[in-house]
Amino acid sequence: MMAGQFDDDEECPILITTDKTSEIPPTTNKIPVTLITGYLGSGKTTLLDYILTVQHGKRIAVILNEFGQGSAIEKPVSVTEQDTVYEEWLELRNGCLCCSIKDNGVKAIENLMEKRGKFDYVLLETTGLADPGQIAPIFWMDEGLNADLYLDGIVTVVDAKNIINRLEEVKPDNLLNDAERQVALADVMILNKTDLVDPGTLSDVTSTLKIMNSYAKLLSSTYSRVDIGDILDIHAFDSQDVSKFDSPCKPHLDKTITSILLKWEGFVCRNAFEMFLQNLLWEKCVLDSKGQPMEVLRMKGLVSSSDCEHLTMVQCVQELFELTETTKTNDCTNQLVLIGRNLNERILKVELMAAIAPDDKP
């Protein structure tokens, strides 16, 4: 159990060990993983504090601040008990496990899997300056991890008072800053510390976040208190439900990051579609009206492939993409959600149709 609520991500959670040693028989089912990210001081530790104390019926294993490069301005979270820092796994009274392993990300998860049977869910908390786009693909690329785990979703905690300033920070060479990437890649955004801003500011922040990422669920909170069911078991990377793919919010100004939705009918040749994705994501040769490369941070959707009987799920995080056959029968409908920079819906649709046109029939 953990004591107290924290406003500062630099506070150390206090853990109390228990005598629980029970385990469930090992299962062949994959274990879901939720990635929790957010800028410095957004409230990630407060969220974990809440998860590790509330009774939710899950046995969650938590890895603290082990992903991404650390920073001198962010103190790593340490698991402590009576002023003693632990780097071993401690079991909490609500059935959760917690650790502050000082290994690289993959090694931390490999060590965790040695305790398989004591948990049924994994949370990974990143440092405030980590790029979730570098972490999420681990679960696609590492065959060992992919056999045991699957990525359920990316949850970004946002500080309502400071997020606009964070988003406006300028990086060299016109690179996207960390806050922009964290918002763009989120499946769920927790707009935290809403009690610290006035209604007008809250409305502006909410509008900005929805324009940047129209397809993430947006939750408002104080002290990072949210319904656990809204952030866990959301199946953001394997859901076949496209009912929520509505038209995105339109920016009133020239926003850097926006969301677009592409819809069309007909069958798609998988090879032609993959070539289009490579040109868009790898070669960066799909340009907007100003001649700037369209930079995709996240893409997801379903396409009707002429090469198989079922719809193909599309998942993309930055330059890495995965195409997976679903259980839904092809119905000639196609929907793609794209979140990124310099996106032009008209040009993107024209380029896509030109790429798949030769093989648009089964």
Coordinates of C-alpha atoms in Angstrom, one line a residue:
M1 CA 0.0 0.0 0.0
M2 CA 1.2 3.5 -0.6
A3 CA 0.8 6.5 1.6
G4 CA -0.3 10.0 0.6
Q5 CA -1.0 11.8 -2.6
F6 CA 1.7 13.6 -4.5
D7 CA 1.6 16.8 -6.6
D8 CA 5.2 16.5 -7.6
D9 CA 6.6 13.7 -9.7
E10 CA 9.8 13.8 -7.7
E11 CA 8.2 12.5 -4.6
C12 CA 9.0 8.9 -3.7
P13 CA 6.1 6.4 -3.2
I14 CA 6.3 4.7 0.2
L15 CA 5.7 0.9 -0.2
I16 CA 4.7 -1.5 2.5
T17 CA 5.6 -5.2 1.9
T18 CA 3.2 -8.0 2.6
D19 CA 3.4 -11.7 3.3
K20 CA 1.4 -12.6 0.2
T21 CA 3.1 -15.4 -1.7
S22 CA 0.1 -16.8 -3.7
E23 CA 0.5 -17.3 -7.4
I24 CA -2.0 -18.3 -10.1
P25 CA -1.1 -21.1 -12.5
P26 CA 0.8 -19.8 -15.5
T27 CA -1.4 -19.0 -18.5
T28 CA -0.7 -19.0 -22.2
N29 CA -2.7 -15.8 -22.7
K30 CA -0.7 -12.7 -23.5
I31 CA -0.5 -10.0 -20.7
P32 CA -1.6 -6.4 -21.6
V33 CA 0.9 -3.6 -21.2
T34 CA -0.1 0.1 -20.8
L35 CA 2.5 2.8 -21.4
I36 CA 2.2 5.8 -19.1
T37 CA 3.9 9.0 -20.3
G38 CA 3.7 12.7 -19.7
Y39 CA 5.9 15.7 -19.3
L40 CA 7.8 16.6 -16.1
G41 CA 5.4 17.3 -13.3
S42 CA 2.3 16.3 -15.1
G43 CA 1.2 13.8 -12.4
K44 CA 2.4 10.4 -13.7
T45 CA 3.6 9.4 -10.2
T46 CA 0.3 10.6 -8.6
L47 CA -1.6 8.4 -11.1
L48 CA 0.6 5.4 -10.2
D49 CA 0.2 6.1 -6.5
Y50 CA -3.6 5.9 -7.1
I51 CA -3.4 2.8 -9.1
L52 CA -1.2 1.0 -6.6
T53 CA -3.6 1.7 -3.7
V54 CA -7.1 1.5 -5.1
Q55 CA -8.9 -1.8 -5.1
H56 CA -9.5 -2.6 -8.8
G57 CA -9.2 -6.4 -8.8
K58 CA -6.1 -6.5 -11.0
R59 CA -2.7 -7.6 -10.1
I60 CA -0.6 -5.0 -11.8
A61 CA 3.2 -5.0 -12.2
V62 CA 4.6 -1.5 -12.4
I63 CA 8.0 -0.6 -13.8
L64 CA 9.0 3.0 -12.8
N65 CA 11.0 5.4 -15.0
E66 CA 13.0 2.8 -16.8
F67 CA 12.3 3.8 -20.4
G68 CA 13.9 6.6 -22.3
Q69 CA 16.9 8.8 -21.5
G70 CA 16.9 10.2 -18.0
S71 CA 17.4 13.9 -17.3
A72 CA 19.2 15.9 -14.7
I73 CA 16.1 18.0 -14.1
E74 CA 13.9 14.9 -13.4
K75 CA 14.6 12.9 -10.4
P76 CA 14.0 9.2 -11.0
V77 CA 11.3 7.7 -9.0
S78 CA 12.6 5.3 -6.3
V79 CA 10.6 2.7 -4.5
T80 CA 11.3 3.2 -0.8
E81 CA 10.4 1.6 2.5
Q82 CA 11.4 3.3 5.7
D83 CA 14.0 5.4 3.9
T84 CA 15.6 2.4 2.3
V85 CA 15.7 2.4 -1.5
Y86 CA 14.7 -0.9 -3.1
E87 CA 15.5 -2.2 -6.6
E88 CA 13.8 -5.6 -6.0
W89 CA 10.1 -6.4 -6.6
L90 CA 7.8 -5.6 -3.7
E91 CA 4.3 -7.0 -3.5
L92 CA 1.6 -4.6 -2.4
R93 CA -1.6 -5.3 -0.4
N94 CA -3.9 -4.7 -3.4
G95 CA -2.0 -7.4 -5.3
C96 CA 0.2 -5.2 -7.4
L97 CA 3.9 -5.5 -7.8
C98 CA 6.3 -2.5 -8.0
C99 CA 9.9 -2.1 -9.0
S100 CA 12.5 0.5 -9.9
I101 CA 14.9 -1.7 -11.9
K102 CA 17.9 0.3 -13.2
D103 CA 18.2 -1.7 -16.4
N104 CA 17.3 -0.7 -19.9
G105 CA 13.7 -1.2 -20.9
V106 CA 13.8 -4.6 -22.5
K107 CA 15.9 -6.1 -19.7
A108 CA 13.5 -4.7 -17.1
I109 CA 10.6 -6.5 -18.8
E110 CA 12.6 -9.7 -19.2
N111 CA 13.3 -9.6 -15.4
L112 CA 9.6 -9.0 -14.8
M113 CA 8.5 -12.0 -16.9
E114 CA 10.5 -14.2 -14.5
K115 CA 7.7 -13.5 -12.0
R116 CA 4.9 -14.4 -14.4
G117 CA 2.0 -15.8 -12.5
K118 CA 2.0 -13.1 -9.9
F119 CA 0.5 -10.4 -12.1
D120 CA -2.0 -10.0 -15.0
Y121 CA -1.2 -6.5 -16.2
V122 CA 1.9 -4.4 -16.7
L123 CA 2.3 -0.6 -16.5
L124 CA 5.4 1.1 -17.8
E125 CA 6.0 4.6 -16.6
T126 CA 8.5 6.6 -18.7
T127 CA 10.7 9.5 -17.8
G128 CA 9.1 12.9 -18.6
L129 CA 11.5 13.4 -21.6
A130 CA 10.9 10.0 -23.1
D131 CA 9.5 9.6 -26.6
P132 CA 6.7 6.9 -26.4
G133 CA 7.2 6.4 -30.1
Q134 CA 10.6 4.8 -29.4
I135 CA 9.1 2.5 -26.7
A136 CA 5.8 1.2 -28.2
P137 CA 7.4 -0.7 -31.1
I138 CA 9.4 -2.8 -28.7
F139 CA 6.4 -5.0 -28.4
W140 CA 6.3 -5.6 -32.2
M141 CA 10.0 -6.0 -32.9
D142 CA 11.1 -8.2 -30.0
E143 CA 9.7 -11.7 -30.7
G144 CA 10.4 -12.8 -27.1
L145 CA 8.3 -10.1 -25.6
N146 CA 5.6 -10.3 -28.3
A147 CA 5.1 -13.9 -27.4
D148 CA 4.1 -13.0 -23.8
L149 CA 2.9 -9.4 -23.9
Y150 CA 0.8 -7.1 -26.0
L151 CA 0.6 -3.3 -26.0
D152 CA -2.9 -2.3 -24.8
G153 CA -2.5 1.5 -25.1
I154 CA -0.6 4.7 -24.5
V155 CA -1.8 7.0 -21.7
T156 CA -0.5 10.5 -21.6
V157 CA -0.9 12.6 -18.5
V158 CA -1.1 16.3 -19.3
D159 CA -0.7 19.3 -16.9
A160 CA -3.5 21.7 -17.6
K161 CA -1.6 24.6 -16.3
N162 CA 1.6 24.2 -18.2
I163 CA 0.8 22.1 -21.3
I164 CA 0.4 25.1 -23.7
N165 CA 3.9 26.4 -22.8
R166 CA 5.3 22.9 -23.2
L167 CA 3.8 22.5 -26.6
E168 CA 5.2 25.8 -27.8
E169 CA 8.8 24.9 -26.8
V170 CA 11.1 25.1 -29.9
K171 CA 13.6 22.4 -30.6
P172 CA 16.6 22.7 -33.0
D173 CA 16.2 21.7 -36.6
N174 CA 12.4 22.1 -36.4
L175 CA 12.0 18.8 -34.5
L176 CA 8.9 18.1 -32.6
N177 CA 9.2 18.6 -28.9
D178 CA 8.6 15.9 -26.3
A179 CA 5.2 17.2 -25.2
E180 CA 3.9 17.2 -28.8
R181 CA 5.0 13.6 -29.4
Q182 CA 3.4 12.5 -26.1
V183 CA 0.1 14.1 -27.0
A184 CA 0.1 12.9 -30.6
L185 CA 0.8 9.3 -29.7
A186 CA -1.8 9.0 -26.9
D187 CA -4.7 6.7 -26.9
V188 CA -6.0 8.3 -23.7
M189 CA -5.1 11.7 -22.4
I190 CA -5.6 12.6 -18.8
L191 CA -6.0 16.4 -18.5
N192 CA -4.7 16.7 -14.9
K193 CA -4.6 19.6 -12.4
T194 CA -7.8 21.1 -13.9
D195 CA -8.5 22.8 -10.6
L196 CA -5.5 25.0 -11.1
V197 CA -6.8 26.8 -14.2
D198 CA -9.8 29.0 -14.9
P199 CA -12.6 27.8 -17.2
G200 CA -11.4 29.9 -20.2
T201 CA -7.9 28.4 -20.0
L202 CA -9.3 24.9 -19.5
S203 CA -11.5 25.4 -22.6
D204 CA -8.5 26.5 -24.7
V205 CA -6.4 23.6 -23.5
T206 CA -9.1 21.1 -24.2
S207 CA -9.6 22.5 -27.8
T208 CA -5.9 22.4 -28.5
L209 CA -5.6 18.8 -27.4
K210 CA -8.6 17.7 -29.4
I211 CA -7.2 19.4 -32.5
M212 CA -3.9 17.7 -32.1
N213 CA -5.3 14.3 -31.4
S214 CA -9.0 14.0 -32.1
Y215 CA -9.1 10.2 -31.5
A216 CA -7.7 9.9 -28.0
K217 CA -10.1 9.7 -25.2
L218 CA -9.8 12.9 -23.1
L219 CA -10.3 12.6 -19.3
S220 CA -10.3 15.5 -16.9
S221 CA -8.9 15.0 -13.4
T222 CA -7.5 16.4 -10.3
Y223 CA -4.7 14.5 -8.5
S224 CA -4.8 12.1 -11.5
R225 CA -8.0 10.5 -10.2
V226 CA -9.7 8.7 -13.1
D227 CA -11.8 5.6 -13.6
I228 CA -9.3 2.7 -14.0
G229 CA -11.6 1.2 -16.6
D230 CA -11.0 4.2 -18.8
I231 CA -7.2 3.7 -19.1
L232 CA -6.7 -0.1 -18.8
D233 CA -8.0 -2.9 -21.2
I234 CA -8.8 -0.4 -23.9
H235 CA -7.3 -2.5 -26.7
A236 CA -6.1 0.5 -28.7
F237 CA -3.7 -1.6 -30.8
D238 CA -6.0 -4.5 -31.5
S239 CA -9.5 -3.2 -31.5
Q240 CA -11.6 -3.8 -34.7
D241 CA -14.2 -1.2 -33.8
V242 CA -14.1 1.8 -36.1
S243 CA -17.4 3.2 -34.9
K244 CA -15.6 6.1 -33.1
F245 CA -13.7 7.1 -36.2
D246 CA -15.7 10.3 -36.8
S247 CA -14.6 13.5 -38.4
P248 CA -11.7 15.1 -36.5
C249 CA -11.8 18.6 -34.9
K250 CA -10.8 21.2 -37.5
P251 CA -8.1 23.6 -36.4
H252 CA -9.0 27.3 -36.4
L253 CA -5.3 28.3 -36.9
D254 CA -2.4 26.7 -38.6
K255 CA -1.6 24.1 -35.9
T256 CA 1.5 22.1 -36.1
I257 CA 0.0 18.7 -35.3
T258 CA -3.5 17.7 -36.5
S259 CA -5.6 14.6 -37.0
I260 CA -7.3 13.5 -40.2
L261 CA -9.6 10.7 -41.3
L262 CA -9.5 9.0 -44.7
K263 CA -12.4 7.0 -45.9
W264 CA -12.9 5.2 -49.2
E265 CA -14.5 2.2 -50.7
G266 CA -13.0 -0.7 -52.7
F267 CA -10.4 -3.4 -52.3
V268 CA -6.7 -2.7 -51.7
C269 CA -3.8 -4.7 -52.9
R270 CA -1.6 -5.3 -49.8
N271 CA 1.7 -4.9 -51.7
A272 CA 0.6 -1.5 -53.2
F273 CA -0.7 -0.3 -49.9
E274 CA 2.6 -1.3 -48.2
M275 CA 4.5 0.6 -50.8
F276 CA 2.4 3.7 -50.2
L277 CA 3.1 3.4 -46.4
Q278 CA 6.9 3.0 -47.1
N279 CA 6.9 6.2 -49.3
L280 CA 4.9 8.1 -46.6
L281 CA 6.7 6.9 -43.5
W282 CA 10.2 5.9 -44.6
E283 CA 11.0 7.9 -47.7
K284 CA 9.0 11.0 -46.6
C285 CA 8.2 11.7 -50.3
V286 CA 4.5 12.5 -49.8
L287 CA 4.5 16.3 -49.6
D288 CA 2.0 19.0 -48.5
S289 CA 1.1 22.1 -50.5
K290 CA 4.2 23.9 -49.3
G291 CA 6.5 21.1 -50.4
Q292 CA 7.1 19.9 -46.8
P293 CA 7.1 16.1 -46.0
M294 CA 4.0 14.9 -44.2
E295 CA 5.2 13.5 -40.9
V296 CA 3.0 10.8 -39.5
L297 CA 3.3 10.1 -35.7
R298 CA 0.4 7.7 -35.4
M299 CA -1.9 5.8 -37.8
K300 CA -4.5 3.2 -37.2
G301 CA -7.5 1.8 -39.1
L302 CA -8.9 -1.0 -41.2
V303 CA -8.6 -1.7 -44.9
S304 CA -10.2 -4.2 -47.2
S305 CA -7.4 -6.2 -48.7
S306 CA -7.8 -8.1 -51.9
D307 CA -5.3 -10.6 -50.7
C308 CA -7.3 -12.1 -47.9
E309 CA -10.9 -12.7 -46.8
H310 CA -10.8 -10.5 -43.7
L311 CA -10.2 -6.8 -43.0
T312 CA -6.6 -5.9 -42.4
M313 CA -5.8 -3.8 -39.3
V314 CA -3.3 -1.0 -39.7
Q315 CA -1.2 0.2 -36.8
C316 CA 1.7 2.6 -37.1
V317 CA 3.8 4.4 -34.6
Q318 CA 6.1 6.9 -36.3
E319 CA 8.1 5.0 -38.9
L320 CA 7.1 1.5 -37.9
F321 CA 3.9 -0.1 -39.1
E322 CA 2.2 -3.4 -38.8
L323 CA -0.6 -5.0 -40.9
T324 CA -2.6 -7.8 -39.2
E325 CA -5.5 -9.8 -40.6
T326 CA -8.6 -9.5 -38.4
T327 CA -11.6 -11.7 -38.0
K328 CA -14.0 -9.3 -39.7
T329 CA -15.0 -10.1 -43.3
N330 CA -13.9 -7.7 -46.0
D331 CA -16.7 -5.3 -46.8
C332 CA -15.0 -2.9 -49.3
T333 CA -14.8 -0.2 -46.7
N334 CA -11.6 1.5 -45.6
Q335 CA -10.8 3.9 -42.8
L336 CA -7.5 5.4 -41.7
V337 CA -6.8 7.8 -38.9
L338 CA -3.6 9.8 -39.2
I339 CA -2.1 12.1 -36.6
G340 CA 1.0 14.1 -37.5
R341 CA 2.6 17.3 -38.8
N342 CA 2.0 18.9 -42.2
L343 CA -0.9 16.6 -43.0
N344 CA -3.0 17.6 -45.9
E345 CA -6.1 15.5 -46.3
R346 CA -6.8 16.3 -49.9
I347 CA -3.3 15.6 -51.1
L348 CA -2.9 12.5 -49.0
K349 CA -6.2 11.1 -50.4
V350 CA -5.0 11.8 -54.0
E351 CA -1.6 10.1 -53.4
L352 CA -3.2 7.1 -51.7
M353 CA -5.7 6.6 -54.5
A354 CA -3.0 6.9 -57.1
A355 CA -0.9 4.3 -55.3
I356 CA -3.6 1.7 -55.0
A357 CA -5.5 2.4 -58.2
P358 CA -3.9 -0.4 -60.3
D359 CA -4.9 -3.1 -57.9
D360 CA -8.1 -1.6 -56.5
K361 CA -10.2 -4.6 -57.6
P362 CA -10.1 -8.2 -56.1

